[in-house]
Amino acid sequence: MKKIYLIILLIMISATSRMIAQNSMMGVQYSVGYTTGDFNNFIGKVAFRGMELDYHNLVTENIGVGFEIGWNYFWEEKDYATYTEGTVSLSGKQYRYCLATPFLASVNYYFAPGEFINPYLGFGVGTQYTRNELQIGLYERSSDVFHFVMKPEVGVIINPGGNAGIYISARYYDALKSGDIGKRSYITTNIGLLWQY
Amino acid sequence: MMRKMLRVVLVIFIAGTLWSCYPEGPDYYDDYDIVYTNYDNNYVFTGKPKYAITDKIIKITGNMDAGKPPEYVPSTYSTQMLNTMKANMASLGYSLVDVSANPDFVLMPSALESTNVEYYYDYWGYYWGWYYPYPMTYTYKSGSLMMDLIDYKDISADGKRRVVWTGIVNGLLEGSSSEFTARMNKSIEQAFSQSEYLRQ
């Protein structure tokens, strides 16, 4: 696992070092997150707080290699309920929080570079830091973990001309189980601004 | 151009990230109220309908000196709480008797109060080396009401009686006295309603 992270880090550093080169793209997006699977059992509510930051260097006209960092803040207030395990019963309101922060190396394939509508497919791999918190009453339990994560992405760049454009994307972060914490996988829909230079 | 663009991207990203720091969570005092119950799984509660209860709620102060009388919760609060316990025991099929009538159980309530002090940690200062020259703290009071049900007739060789059920109500000791009493009563009722195995 450490080797994979090292390779990802090298790709990110390599991509960053070429930022002065032409034919690069940098963008920032507002992100909405939707939990899936195990994660949805922990928090079922849509997360309206999230940001993505992307950088890609165009190694060919159609292929961009780079990295992304971002975060989505999930939280949910559960109704007052009684939880029973064995002879113990506990009643109260639960508050569940999870901050998911992926750091990925990524590759995008652009189908129509230079066109007004430029759809693309992407794939990323890396790590995702998550901070999980469960609060009931005055008591709180938290854990911090790193997950291995893979991310397919589909999106479109709308380029009205010039260097700036709008890009819309959907991403699926498949964050594998890590330690005692189950999968923290989620889908995001994103919209933001992209600069090409 | 590139620097300007980079600056814009970073400003948007950092502004959005700071937005994530806005806390979400409990809004009202009763959002912090919890009720815990536990019992002896091997114990049979049925067929033992008589119980006694203390007429005061003892305060656990943690510094009880020999010969010094214990402190009690003021009757303005304890009377209502004790009445709620009695009403719930009655609805579960128990009859209240005096302790001299050799009851099956004795219900013993006690209370614990604590003042919590929280510090504002200067997170940025931790990284950048500045600090508050004056204390930055806030305090809140929290408390627990503990209800122990003991089998009055089951005495061990060393003269101790067995606790067969425990209910603990925990929350903030904040708000007006009427709000506080209403919250306490609601939580006491919850402790009994989630302990249906006590029913006669």
Tab-separated table of N, CA and C in Angstrom, chain A residues 76-83 89-95 135-137, chain B residues 28-37 168-171 182-194:
chain	number	residue	atom	x	y	z
A	76	GLU	N	-25.462	13.837	9.628
A	76	GLU	CA	-26.875	13.517	9.755
A	76	GLU	C	-27.284	13.527	11.217
A	77	GLU	N	-28.453	14.084	11.462
A	77	GLU	CA	-29.040	14.052	12.807
A	77	GLU	C	-30.089	12.949	12.793
A	78	LYS	N	-29.900	11.941	13.628
A	78	LYS	CA	-30.877	10.848	13.715
A	78	LYS	C	-31.960	11.239	14.721
A	79	ASP	N	-33.168	10.781	14.481
A	79	ASP	CA	-34.251	11.046	15.430
A	79	ASP	C	-33.953	10.384	16.773
A	80	TYR	N	-34.576	10.909	17.823
A	80	TYR	CA	-34.436	10.293	19.145
A	80	TYR	C	-34.855	8.826	19.038
A	81	ALA	N	-34.011	7.927	19.487
A	81	ALA	CA	-34.315	6.499	19.343
A	81	ALA	C	-33.637	5.711	20.451
A	82	THR	N	-34.078	4.475	20.642
A	82	THR	CA	-33.477	3.587	21.634
A	82	THR	C	-32.674	2.507	20.911
A	83	TYR	N	-31.419	2.361	21.319
A	83	TYR	CA	-30.532	1.363	20.728
A	83	TYR	C	-30.248	0.319	21.803
A	89	SER	N	-29.691	-0.747	27.109
A	89	SER	CA	-30.463	0.091	26.181
A	89	SER	C	-30.027	1.537	26.366
A	90	LEU	N	-29.873	2.231	25.259
A	90	LEU	CA	-29.442	3.629	25.303
A	90	LEU	C	-30.350	4.451	24.396
A	91	SER	N	-30.937	5.494	24.969
A	91	SER	CA	-31.830	6.357	24.187
A	91	SER	C	-31.236	7.743	24.056
A	92	GLY	N	-31.392	8.323	22.904
A	92	GLY	CA	-30.905	9.685	22.693
A	92	GLY	C	-30.907	10.022	21.223
A	93	LYS	N	-30.493	11.230	20.956
A	93	LYS	CA	-30.347	11.669	19.573
A	93	LYS	C	-28.913	11.427	19.148
A	94	GLN	N	-28.736	10.872	17.982
A	94	GLN	CA	-27.381	10.658	17.478
A	94	GLN	C	-27.055	11.686	16.407
A	95	TYR	N	-25.820	12.131	16.438
A	95	TYR	CA	-25.311	13.006	15.387
A	95	TYR	C	-24.110	12.305	14.768
A	135	GLN	N	-21.799	11.146	17.771
A	135	GLN	CA	-22.073	11.848	19.031
A	135	GLN	C	-23.454	11.458	19.521
A	136	ILE	N	-23.528	11.110	20.801
A	136	ILE	CA	-24.825	10.886	21.432
A	136	ILE	C	-24.763	11.556	22.804
A	137	GLY	N	-25.709	12.445	23.050
A	137	GLY	CA	-25.655	13.219	24.291
A	137	GLY	C	-24.372	14.013	24.346
B	28	TYR	N	-30.601	22.318	20.901
B	28	TYR	CA	-31.329	22.573	22.146
B	28	TYR	C	-30.755	21.709	23.271
B	29	TYR	N	-31.031	22.141	24.520
B	29	TYR	CA	-30.511	21.404	25.667
B	29	TYR	C	-30.961	19.938	25.639
B	30	ASP	N	-32.226	19.699	25.284
B	30	ASP	CA	-32.718	18.310	25.342
B	30	ASP	C	-32.111	17.424	24.253
B	31	ASP	N	-31.451	18.030	23.258
B	31	ASP	CA	-30.758	17.213	22.262
B	31	ASP	C	-29.591	16.448	22.884
B	32	TYR	N	-29.143	16.923	24.055
B	32	TYR	CA	-28.011	16.269	24.729
B	32	TYR	C	-28.465	15.205	25.729
B	33	ASP	N	-29.770	15.079	25.953
B	33	ASP	CA	-30.259	14.153	26.981
B	33	ASP	C	-30.162	12.710	26.496
B	34	ILE	N	-29.593	11.871	27.332
B	34	ILE	CA	-29.563	10.439	27.009
B	34	ILE	C	-30.040	9.634	28.210
B	35	VAL	N	-30.530	8.443	27.920
B	35	VAL	CA	-31.035	7.548	28.963
B	35	VAL	C	-30.404	6.181	28.770
B	36	TYR	N	-29.771	5.689	29.818
B	36	TYR	CA	-29.089	4.387	29.776
B	36	TYR	C	-29.750	3.464	30.787
B	37	THR	N	-30.030	2.244	30.393
B	37	THR	CA	-30.532	1.252	31.358
B	37	THR	C	-29.802	-0.070	31.159
B	168	ILE	N	-29.879	5.344	34.161
B	168	ILE	CA	-29.108	6.590	34.291
B	168	ILE	C	-29.621	7.599	33.267
B	169	VAL	N	-29.894	8.772	33.761
B	169	VAL	CA	-30.339	9.869	32.920
B	169	VAL	C	-29.221	10.897	32.922
B	170	ASN	N	-28.767	11.292	31.739
B	170	ASN	CA	-27.627	12.205	31.668
B	170	ASN	C	-27.929	13.350	30.714
B	171	GLY	N	-27.495	14.541	31.077
B	171	GLY	CA	-27.707	15.683	30.187
B	171	GLY	C	-27.132	16.948	30.767
B	182	ALA	N	-39.047	19.364	33.408
B	182	ALA	CA	-39.792	18.673	32.338
B	182	ALA	C	-38.889	17.695	31.600
B	183	ARG	N	-37.655	18.118	31.332
B	183	ARG	CA	-36.705	17.231	30.635
B	183	ARG	C	-36.372	16.025	31.484
B	184	MET	N	-36.140	16.261	32.783
B	184	MET	CA	-35.803	15.155	33.688
B	184	MET	C	-36.947	14.143	33.756
B	185	ASN	N	-38.177	14.652	33.907
B	185	ASN	CA	-39.327	13.754	34.000
B	185	ASN	C	-39.487	12.914	32.735
B	186	LYS	N	-39.288	13.566	31.599
B	186	LYS	CA	-39.401	12.858	30.318
B	186	LYS	C	-38.353	11.732	30.239
B	187	SER	N	-37.135	12.043	30.688
B	187	SER	CA	-36.062	11.041	30.622
B	187	SER	C	-36.286	9.910	31.629
B	188	ILE	N	-36.816	10.252	32.821
B	188	ILE	CA	-37.107	9.201	33.813
B	188	ILE	C	-38.172	8.251	33.243
B	189	GLU	N	-39.195	8.837	32.621
B	189	GLU	CA	-40.238	8.012	31.995
B	189	GLU	C	-39.648	7.112	30.916
B	190	GLN	N	-38.702	7.651	30.166
B	190	GLN	CA	-38.055	6.867	29.107
B	190	GLN	C	-37.278	5.690	29.702
B	191	ALA	N	-36.620	5.921	30.847
B	191	ALA	CA	-35.840	4.846	31.484
B	191	ALA	C	-36.735	3.654	31.823
B	192	PHE	N	-37.933	3.933	32.305
B	192	PHE	CA	-38.847	2.838	32.650
B	192	PHE	C	-39.494	2.236	31.405
B	193	SER	N	-39.841	3.093	30.441
B	193	SER	CA	-40.529	2.558	29.252
B	193	SER	C	-39.599	1.685	28.407
B	194	GLN	N	-38.286	1.901	28.490
B	194	GLN	CA	-37.370	1.022	27.741
B	194	GLN	C	-36.923	-0.185	28.583
